[in-house]
Amino acid sequence: MLRLLARQGTRQITRCKALRPIAIRHKHIPSVPKTPAIQINNQGKSNGFDPIVLNTERLVELPKIDLGDYVEAFRNGQFSGMVVGQKGTSGGLQQLTLLLRNGKTTIIRSDSVAYCLKGFASSQQVSQTVTEPTNWKDVDADGLLQNIPSAYSRAIQHYQRTLTMSKGASHQGLTQLYRQFSKSDTQTEVSLDQLAAAAFKSDTPTELQRHVTFLHLVSDNIHFIPTRDVRGSNNWMLRSEIECERLTRIIDSIRGRDASYTGFLSRMKTLVTFYQTHADPVLGTFSRTAIELAPSVTNALTESDKEYINFILDWIKSPKVIVDSPYEVFVPNMLKAFKCYDQLFYDRHLAIRFLKEVGMFKPWDNVGLLEDAKKAEEFFWSKQSQESDKKMKAYTAAFLSDQNMGAQDRYASIRHDFGDLAVYTIDDPSAKEIDDGVSIEHIPGDKSAWLHMHIADPTTYIQPTDELARLTQQKAQTLYLPERHFPMLPEELSSKKFSLGSTAHTNKDGSQYALTFSTRIDMKGNLLDYKVRPSLVKNVIKVYYDDLDDMLKPAAAITYDPLVDLTKSFSHPSSDAFALKDSEKQTRKSTVPENAKKDLFDIFQMAQKHSVNRVTNGAINFTKPSLVIEILPEPLDLPQIQFTSPNYVSHLPAVRVTLDKSAFSPARKMVAETMIIGGRIASQFAHAHNIPLPFRAQAWNPDATNAQCRLREELLASRDPISGVVGTQDMAKYMSILPPSTVTTKSNQPHVIMGISDGYTRATSPLRRYMDMVVHWQLKSHLLGEQLPFSSTRLQALSSSILNREKQLSLLQQRGIQFWVLSLLDRMRVDGFTDRMEWNCIVNMPNRNALTELGGTMDVATGTLLELGIRGRIDRLERNLEVGEVVKVRISSLEPVTGRINFELI
């Protein structure tokens, strides 16, 4: 059964094994990396292999908007004007004051700006109108320019007249743009520069021509869609010709109120009334009797009804962008025309409710996934994912065929045979992708010992130029959602043939392939020597975390956080559904063999010494409450993306949420530490042999202020001297000074938060992270004396695209977790639970001013529920809250689909 750990809340800075942002009782899920500062050294050789740079949805850092810039903003209408005031707000946004053509001003946020003309106020055209000098540094405390010459309003009027005339004169070229760039059955992405160049037949369009082209695109929202980061990327999507024809036909039908549309309104009102009469108002479930009655209303639906429902569904599926689409115009009017809803806002939230009430979505569907479908198109809901799955199945069949099983091992000449040395793979019972094991080899008469980290070896079967490698690169990593997980490699391969253990492919002598990172380590945790070798392992022993914990806990020093109560759990409809699993855990025989206990205890001691060594070097470990989400049955189907017929249900999946105990598990910490050692060995070997790898680095800010330096010293002094742990309450004060992590091909760089001074890379999860496969290819090519598949330059491009991809998928995973937790709380409203429950909340961000839904303002802060590890907004404050303060709150509102939860002080 799926068991999913949410590292969105908890973060062990030592990023490895069981210490991660999100985990599903499997290991090595990547954290959400901060924006990388990629540094390049032209090391290494290349064989000419050119890795694909992914065409993913970018995470563009939007440029800052300055005083004197001209912007086009869209928020409840379109606003055009010059910026005369700007100040920073939360989330890296800006609050902007615009001077309009009529001399009035309006306030907008920078995330509503779709176009920005830099330096408008200093342009030649404006200078001819505004002759009075302007002191742009004369601003008040809110960043508002003082003494604004009235001539700027005339300059804005004049510029807007120029835009209008230029647009009219260019009408023919603008109206031909769609035909020039569109495709029949697929969307096309084109830059504003390309479109302007085509419209004005110029290789270097002017700013005026770019602006005119932008205004044309905005005015034609059937054919053109801005990308989410349009101000940063300047890219636009062109709908396919088939989609535009469909949209036009539906819109014409709605406008003309033809018979198919008016009939649709009538039938939908009947269907919605049936739902509202028979469904549980909170849970959305039906009695068996009501479900038997459903065909009397559902069978009346026509094919045209389904097309209108899918039109509404398309609004939910389309990403939120700055400029209104046809859906924003027509779907709210459709919802009003049903005359079933008495709402203030006819918005996406109501559209989702409607789609649930007509049986399009099941009550538990994470509808937010549809809006983020572009981010997961390599995994599901796309032609690309279907083609990828088909190719991966073909490769799997080839790999599992008899002739492929006997393929020659190209690394046979350099493999080290570990014979019958015990290899311990330590994981959860539900884990499938077993990609690491650890061994210890004692040295007679010496207090040091060899630790061997054996890593699964898929790169023996997959070469970087193979198509399977390309498909894996597009995915970047395994995607873990609460409903189910989507492996990076075909599951039959990653969970069986390539995995370490009983299901793996074995050679005739029973051995399995691995890539082993070995180190001789002394009793102080120092790494005295190291080796990197392709290997053969045979004696693989599977051990479960909980069983090893039972053995290690008496000897382990566990630092608990007094604010985190690990005993609480929350479930719906009850915990009975999980009773069988819980009983199996209690009655199961321990997986720790008696003759393995000394080995495992020695490995634990070595790992502990290495951890203490890192703490001495400045390592900082901290935890926050994080979640384990369990859902039955599993796996669970994702929402449907096309309406075919209503589907009502009589029961809900069982959900249980508990706090993750892995940060207090000596077994998990031991495995995490050995994987950190493996990453250090890979890094040191690469440094010694001039092999470019994606090294992970983190350095304190050399330009830190005195106040920041004092906070840093306080942070280091507040650590537990053995574990390096900083308590949740203390850590809240220091988060702002943590340095950003970077990825660089420059070796031997420090990672201060991990307490590593001589370099680190990630190399221990090749079954679930593509970049770990890259590390393996680089190292093994060097060991064979071959040219490296990736030069530093190519590795830079690859790292940049993959890191963006990892960040997107991590955010997707976190949103899924937030949805299921809020859904559980929403369900528990039935029993009045959320109304009665008092929660402990730690403040993460202090008081700030925020807008209400009706356009007013209120004082708010941000806090995390210590019982659940989810973050929300504390509303309507009447006193100041300090970062790190723990307060009592109640849940005042929540929206599972958007992931929003609001608290109020008690």
Coordinates of C-alpha atoms in Angstrom, one line a residue, residues 30-461:
P30 CA 15.2 14.7 -4.5
S31 CA 14.6 17.8 -2.5
V32 CA 13.3 21.0 -4.1
P33 CA 16.6 22.6 -5.2
K34 CA 17.0 26.3 -4.9
T35 CA 17.8 28.2 -8.2
P36 CA 21.2 26.8 -9.1
A37 CA 24.2 28.9 -9.8
I38 CA 26.0 26.7 -12.3
Q39 CA 29.7 27.2 -12.5
I40 CA 31.7 25.6 -15.3
N41 CA 35.2 24.3 -15.7
N42 CA 36.1 22.9 -19.0
Q43 CA 37.2 19.6 -17.6
G44 CA 37.0 16.2 -19.2
K45 CA 36.7 14.9 -22.7
S46 CA 33.7 14.4 -24.8
N47 CA 32.8 11.7 -27.4
G48 CA 30.5 14.1 -29.2
F49 CA 27.3 12.9 -27.6
D50 CA 24.9 15.8 -27.4
P51 CA 22.3 15.4 -24.6
I52 CA 18.8 16.7 -25.2
V53 CA 18.0 19.9 -23.4
L54 CA 14.5 19.5 -22.2
N55 CA 11.7 21.7 -23.5
T56 CA 10.0 21.9 -20.2
E57 CA 7.7 24.6 -18.9
R58 CA 10.3 27.1 -17.6
L59 CA 10.7 28.5 -14.2
V60 CA 11.8 31.9 -15.3
E61 CA 12.8 34.5 -12.8
L62 CA 10.8 37.5 -13.8
P63 CA 12.7 40.8 -14.2
K64 CA 12.2 43.6 -11.7
I65 CA 9.9 46.4 -12.8
D66 CA 11.3 49.8 -12.2
L67 CA 10.0 53.4 -11.9
G68 CA 9.4 54.9 -15.3
D69 CA 8.6 51.5 -17.0
Y70 CA 5.4 51.2 -19.1
V71 CA 3.4 48.1 -18.3
E72 CA 0.3 46.2 -19.5
A73 CA -1.5 44.7 -16.6
F74 CA -4.5 42.4 -16.4
R75 CA -6.5 42.0 -13.2
N76 CA -10.3 42.5 -13.4
G77 CA -9.7 44.4 -16.6
Q78 CA -6.7 45.8 -18.5
F79 CA -4.6 48.6 -17.1
S80 CA -1.9 50.4 -19.2
G81 CA 0.4 53.1 -17.8
M82 CA 3.7 54.1 -16.4
V83 CA 5.1 52.9 -13.1
V84 CA 5.3 55.7 -10.5
G85 CA 5.5 53.6 -7.4
Q86 CA 7.0 50.2 -6.5
K87 CA 7.8 48.3 -3.3
G88 CA 8.6 44.7 -2.6
T89 CA 5.9 42.4 -1.1
S90 CA 5.8 38.8 0.0
G91 CA 6.7 36.0 -2.4
G92 CA 9.2 38.1 -4.3
L93 CA 6.4 40.2 -5.9
Q94 CA 6.1 44.0 -6.2
Q95 CA 3.3 46.3 -5.5
L96 CA 3.1 48.8 -8.4
T97 CA 1.4 52.2 -8.7
L98 CA 0.5 53.0 -12.3
L99 CA -0.1 56.4 -13.7
L100 CA -2.9 56.1 -16.3
R101 CA -3.6 58.3 -19.3
N102 CA -6.3 60.2 -17.4
G103 CA -3.8 61.3 -14.7
K104 CA -5.2 59.0 -12.1
T105 CA -3.3 56.2 -10.5
T106 CA -4.1 52.6 -9.7
I107 CA -2.3 49.9 -7.6
I108 CA -1.5 46.4 -9.1
R109 CA 0.7 43.5 -8.3
S110 CA 3.7 42.6 -10.5
D111 CA 2.3 39.1 -11.2
S112 CA -0.6 40.7 -13.1
V113 CA 1.9 42.4 -15.6
A114 CA 2.1 40.6 -18.9
Y115 CA 4.3 43.2 -20.8
C116 CA 6.9 45.7 -19.7
L117 CA 8.5 48.4 -21.8
K118 CA 11.7 49.2 -19.9
G119 CA 12.8 52.9 -19.6
F120 CA 9.7 54.4 -21.1
A121 CA 10.1 57.6 -19.1
S122 CA 13.6 58.2 -20.5
S123 CA 12.7 57.4 -24.1
Q124 CA 13.0 60.0 -26.8
Q125 CA 9.3 60.2 -27.5
V126 CA 8.5 60.9 -23.8
S127 CA 11.4 63.4 -23.5
Q128 CA 9.8 65.5 -26.2
T129 CA 6.6 65.8 -24.1
V130 CA 8.0 66.0 -20.6
T131 CA 10.5 68.8 -20.3
E132 CA 10.3 69.2 -16.5
P133 CA 13.1 67.3 -14.7
T134 CA 12.1 64.4 -12.5
N135 CA 13.9 63.2 -9.4
W136 CA 13.4 59.5 -9.6
K137 CA 15.0 59.0 -6.2
D138 CA 12.4 61.2 -4.5
V139 CA 10.1 58.5 -3.2
D140 CA 8.2 58.1 0.0
A141 CA 8.3 55.1 2.4
D142 CA 5.9 53.1 0.2
G143 CA 8.1 53.7 -2.9
L144 CA 5.8 56.2 -4.5
L145 CA 7.4 58.9 -6.6
Q146 CA 6.8 62.4 -5.3
N147 CA 6.1 65.4 -7.5
I148 CA 5.0 63.6 -10.7
P149 CA 4.9 66.1 -13.6
S150 CA 1.5 66.2 -15.2
A151 CA 3.0 66.0 -18.7
Y152 CA 3.6 62.3 -18.2
S153 CA -0.1 61.7 -18.6
R154 CA 0.0 63.5 -22.0
A155 CA 3.0 61.4 -22.9
I156 CA 1.1 58.2 -22.1
Q157 CA -1.9 59.4 -24.2
H158 CA 0.4 60.2 -27.1
Y159 CA 2.1 56.8 -26.9
Q160 CA -1.2 55.0 -26.8
R161 CA -2.4 56.9 -29.9
T162 CA 0.8 55.8 -31.6
L163 CA 0.2 52.2 -30.7
T164 CA -3.4 52.4 -32.0
M165 CA -2.4 53.9 -35.3
S166 CA 0.5 51.4 -35.7
K167 CA -1.8 48.5 -35.0
G168 CA -4.3 49.7 -37.5
A169 CA -1.7 50.1 -40.2
S170 CA -0.3 46.6 -39.5
H171 CA -3.7 44.9 -39.5
Q172 CA -3.0 42.6 -42.5
G173 CA 0.3 41.3 -41.2
L174 CA -1.0 40.8 -37.7
T175 CA -4.1 38.9 -38.8
Q176 CA -1.9 36.5 -40.8
L177 CA 0.3 35.5 -37.9
Y178 CA -1.9 32.6 -36.7
R179 CA -2.0 31.0 -40.1
Q180 CA 1.8 31.3 -40.5
F181 CA 2.7 29.6 -37.2
S182 CA -0.3 27.3 -36.3
K183 CA -0.5 23.5 -36.7
S184 CA -3.5 21.4 -37.4
D185 CA -3.6 19.2 -34.4
T186 CA -1.0 20.4 -31.9
Q187 CA -0.2 23.6 -30.0
T188 CA 2.8 25.6 -31.1
E189 CA 5.0 27.8 -28.9
V190 CA 6.4 31.0 -30.5
S191 CA 8.3 33.9 -29.1
L192 CA 7.0 37.5 -29.3
D193 CA 10.1 38.5 -31.3
Q194 CA 9.3 35.8 -33.9
L195 CA 5.7 37.0 -34.2
A196 CA 6.7 40.7 -34.4
A197 CA 9.3 39.9 -37.0
A198 CA 6.8 38.1 -39.1
A199 CA 4.1 40.7 -38.7
F200 CA 6.4 43.6 -39.6
K201 CA 8.7 41.7 -42.0
S202 CA 11.7 42.7 -40.0
D203 CA 14.6 40.7 -38.6
T204 CA 14.9 43.1 -35.7
P205 CA 11.5 44.5 -34.7
T206 CA 11.4 47.7 -32.7
E207 CA 10.0 48.0 -29.2
L208 CA 6.9 49.7 -30.7
Q209 CA 6.4 46.8 -33.1
R210 CA 6.8 44.3 -30.3
H211 CA 4.2 46.2 -28.2
V212 CA 1.8 46.4 -31.1
T213 CA 2.2 42.6 -31.7
F214 CA 1.6 42.0 -28.0
L215 CA -1.7 44.0 -28.1
H216 CA -2.9 42.0 -31.1
L217 CA -2.2 38.7 -29.3
V218 CA -4.1 39.9 -26.3
S219 CA -7.1 40.8 -28.4
D220 CA -7.3 37.4 -30.0
N221 CA -7.6 35.0 -27.1
I222 CA -9.1 32.2 -29.2
H223 CA -5.9 31.7 -31.2
F224 CA -3.2 32.9 -28.8
I225 CA -2.4 31.9 -25.2
P226 CA 0.3 33.6 -23.1
T227 CA 2.7 31.2 -21.3
R228 CA 2.6 31.4 -17.5
D229 CA 5.9 33.3 -17.4
V230 CA 5.1 35.4 -20.4
R231 CA 6.7 38.6 -19.0
G232 CA 10.0 36.7 -18.5
S233 CA 9.9 34.4 -21.5
N234 CA 7.9 36.5 -24.0
N235 CA 6.6 33.2 -25.4
W236 CA 3.0 32.5 -26.6
M237 CA 1.1 29.3 -27.3
L238 CA -0.9 29.0 -30.5
R239 CA -3.9 26.7 -30.2
S240 CA -4.2 24.0 -32.8
E241 CA -6.5 24.7 -35.7
I242 CA -8.8 21.9 -34.7
E243 CA -9.1 23.3 -31.2
C244 CA -9.8 26.8 -32.5
E245 CA -12.6 25.5 -34.8
R246 CA -14.2 23.7 -31.8
L247 CA -14.0 26.7 -29.6
T248 CA -15.5 29.0 -32.2
R249 CA -18.3 26.6 -32.8
I250 CA -19.2 26.3 -29.1
I251 CA -18.9 30.0 -28.5
D252 CA -21.2 30.7 -31.5
S253 CA -23.7 28.2 -30.1
I254 CA -23.7 29.9 -26.6
R255 CA -24.0 33.4 -28.1
G256 CA -26.8 32.4 -30.4
R257 CA -28.5 30.3 -27.6
D258 CA -29.4 27.6 -30.1
A259 CA -31.5 24.6 -29.3
S260 CA -28.6 22.3 -28.3
Y261 CA -27.4 24.9 -25.8
T262 CA -30.7 25.7 -24.2
G263 CA -31.5 22.0 -24.0
F264 CA -28.1 21.5 -22.3
L265 CA -29.0 24.1 -19.7
S266 CA -32.2 22.4 -18.9
R267 CA -30.7 18.9 -18.6
M268 CA -27.9 20.1 -16.5
K269 CA -30.3 21.8 -14.1
T270 CA -32.1 18.5 -13.7
L271 CA -28.8 16.6 -13.1
V272 CA -27.4 19.1 -10.6
T273 CA -30.8 19.1 -8.7
F274 CA -30.6 15.3 -8.5
Y275 CA -27.1 15.6 -7.0
Q276 CA -28.0 18.3 -4.5
T277 CA -31.1 16.2 -3.4
H278 CA -29.3 12.8 -3.0
A279 CA -25.6 13.4 -2.3
D280 CA -24.0 13.9 1.1
P281 CA -23.4 17.7 1.1
V282 CA -19.9 17.3 2.6
L283 CA -18.7 13.9 1.4
G284 CA -20.3 13.8 -2.0
T285 CA -21.4 10.2 -1.7
F286 CA -24.7 8.6 -2.6
S287 CA -26.7 5.8 -1.0
R288 CA -27.1 2.6 -3.1
T289 CA -30.7 3.4 -3.7
A290 CA -29.9 6.9 -5.0
I291 CA -27.3 5.4 -7.4
E292 CA -29.9 3.0 -8.8
L293 CA -32.1 6.1 -9.5
A294 CA -29.3 8.0 -11.3
P295 CA -29.9 6.5 -14.8
S296 CA -33.3 8.2 -14.9
V297 CA -31.5 11.5 -15.3
T298 CA -28.1 10.6 -16.6
N299 CA -29.4 8.6 -19.6
A300 CA -30.9 11.8 -21.1
L301 CA -27.6 13.4 -21.8
T302 CA -26.7 14.0 -25.5
E303 CA -23.4 14.1 -27.3
S304 CA -23.6 17.9 -27.5
D305 CA -24.1 18.0 -23.7
K306 CA -20.8 16.2 -23.3
E307 CA -19.1 18.7 -25.6
Y308 CA -20.4 21.6 -23.4
I309 CA -19.3 19.9 -20.2
N310 CA -15.9 19.3 -21.7
F311 CA -15.8 23.1 -22.6
I312 CA -16.3 23.8 -18.9
L313 CA -13.7 21.1 -18.1
D314 CA -11.2 22.8 -20.4
W315 CA -11.3 25.9 -18.2
I316 CA -10.2 23.8 -15.3
K317 CA -7.5 22.1 -17.3
S318 CA -6.1 25.3 -18.7
P319 CA -3.3 26.9 -16.6
K320 CA -4.0 30.2 -15.0
V321 CA -2.4 32.9 -17.1
I322 CA -2.5 36.7 -16.8
V323 CA -4.8 37.4 -19.8
D324 CA -8.4 36.1 -19.8
S325 CA -9.2 33.2 -22.1
P326 CA -12.6 32.6 -23.8
Y327 CA -13.4 30.3 -20.8
E328 CA -13.2 33.2 -18.3
V329 CA -15.8 35.0 -20.5
F330 CA -18.3 32.2 -21.3
V331 CA -18.1 29.6 -18.5
P332 CA -19.2 31.9 -15.7
N333 CA -22.2 32.9 -17.8
M334 CA -23.0 29.2 -18.3
L335 CA -22.9 28.6 -14.6
K336 CA -25.2 31.5 -14.0
A337 CA -27.6 30.3 -16.7
F338 CA -28.1 26.9 -14.9
K339 CA -29.9 28.9 -12.1
C340 CA -28.7 26.3 -9.6
Y341 CA -26.2 28.4 -7.7
D342 CA -26.6 31.5 -5.6
Q343 CA -23.0 32.6 -5.5
L344 CA -21.1 35.8 -5.3
F345 CA -18.3 34.5 -7.5
Y346 CA -18.9 32.4 -10.6
D347 CA -15.3 31.1 -10.8
R348 CA -13.2 28.0 -11.3
H349 CA -14.0 26.8 -7.8
L350 CA -17.7 26.8 -8.7
A351 CA -17.0 25.1 -12.1
I352 CA -15.2 22.3 -10.2
R353 CA -18.2 21.9 -8.0
F354 CA -20.5 21.7 -11.0
L355 CA -18.3 19.1 -12.6
K356 CA -18.4 17.0 -9.4
E357 CA -22.2 17.4 -9.3
V358 CA -22.7 16.1 -12.9
G359 CA -20.5 13.1 -12.1
M360 CA -17.4 14.2 -14.1
F361 CA -15.1 14.1 -11.0
K362 CA -15.3 11.7 -8.1
P363 CA -15.4 13.4 -4.6
W364 CA -11.8 12.7 -3.9
D365 CA -10.3 13.6 -7.2
N366 CA -7.3 16.0 -7.0
V367 CA -8.6 18.3 -9.7
G368 CA -5.7 20.6 -9.3
L369 CA -3.6 18.1 -11.2
L370 CA -5.4 19.0 -14.4
E371 CA -4.2 22.5 -14.2
D372 CA -0.7 21.2 -13.7
A373 CA -1.0 18.6 -16.4
K374 CA 1.7 20.2 -18.5
K375 CA 4.2 19.6 -15.8
A376 CA 3.5 15.9 -15.8
E377 CA 3.0 15.3 -19.5
E378 CA 5.9 12.8 -19.6
F379 CA 4.1 10.6 -17.1
F380 CA 0.3 10.8 -17.9
W381 CA -2.5 12.5 -19.8
S382 CA -0.6 13.2 -23.0
K383 CA 0.2 11.7 -26.4
Q384 CA 3.8 12.0 -25.3
S385 CA 3.3 9.8 -22.2
Q386 CA 1.4 7.2 -24.2
E387 CA 4.2 7.0 -26.8
S388 CA 6.8 6.9 -24.1
D389 CA 5.0 4.1 -22.3
K390 CA 4.7 2.1 -25.6
K391 CA 8.4 2.4 -26.2
M392 CA 9.3 1.6 -22.7
K393 CA 7.2 -1.6 -22.8
A394 CA 9.0 -2.6 -26.0
Y395 CA 12.4 -2.0 -24.3
T396 CA 11.3 -4.0 -21.3
A397 CA 10.3 -6.9 -23.4
A398 CA 13.7 -6.8 -25.1
F399 CA 15.5 -6.6 -21.8
L400 CA 13.6 -9.5 -20.3
S401 CA 14.1 -11.7 -23.4
D402 CA 16.4 -14.6 -23.2
Q403 CA 18.9 -13.3 -25.8
N404 CA 19.1 -9.9 -24.0
M405 CA 19.7 -11.6 -20.7
G406 CA 22.8 -13.1 -22.0
A407 CA 24.2 -9.9 -23.3
Q408 CA 27.9 -9.4 -22.6
D409 CA 28.9 -7.1 -19.7
R410 CA 31.1 -4.4 -21.1
Y411 CA 32.4 -3.7 -17.6
A412 CA 33.4 -7.3 -16.9
S413 CA 37.1 -6.6 -17.1
I414 CA 37.0 -4.0 -14.2
R415 CA 34.3 -5.6 -12.0
H416 CA 35.3 -6.5 -8.5
D417 CA 33.6 -9.7 -7.2
F418 CA 32.6 -9.3 -3.6
G419 CA 31.8 -13.0 -3.4
D420 CA 29.7 -14.0 -0.4
L421 CA 30.2 -10.8 1.5
A422 CA 26.8 -9.9 3.1
V423 CA 25.1 -6.9 1.4
Y424 CA 22.3 -5.4 3.5
T425 CA 19.5 -3.6 1.6
I426 CA 17.5 -1.7 4.3
D427 CA 14.1 -0.4 3.4
D428 CA 10.4 -0.6 4.0
P429 CA 8.4 -3.7 3.3
S430 CA 6.5 -1.8 0.5
A431 CA 9.7 -0.6 -1.3
K432 CA 10.1 -1.9 -4.8
E433 CA 13.0 0.0 -6.3
I434 CA 15.9 -1.3 -4.1
D435 CA 18.8 0.8 -5.4
D436 CA 21.3 0.5 -2.6
G437 CA 22.9 -1.9 -0.1
V438 CA 25.8 -1.6 2.4
S439 CA 28.5 -4.0 3.5
I440 CA 31.3 -3.9 6.1
E441 CA 34.7 -5.5 5.7
H442 CA 36.8 -5.6 8.9
I443 CA 40.5 -5.3 8.7
P444 CA 42.3 -7.7 11.0
G445 CA 44.4 -5.9 13.7
D446 CA 43.1 -2.5 12.6
K447 CA 40.3 -0.4 14.2
S448 CA 39.4 0.9 10.8
A449 CA 37.1 -1.0 8.4
W450 CA 36.0 -0.8 4.8
L451 CA 32.4 0.3 4.2
H452 CA 31.0 -0.6 0.8
M453 CA 28.0 1.2 -0.6
H454 CA 26.6 -1.0 -3.4
I455 CA 24.4 0.9 -5.8
A456 CA 22.0 -0.6 -8.4
D457 CA 23.7 -0.6 -11.9
P458 CA 21.1 0.2 -14.6
T459 CA 23.8 1.9 -16.7
T460 CA 25.3 -1.5 -17.5
Y461 CA 22.2 -2.1 -19.6

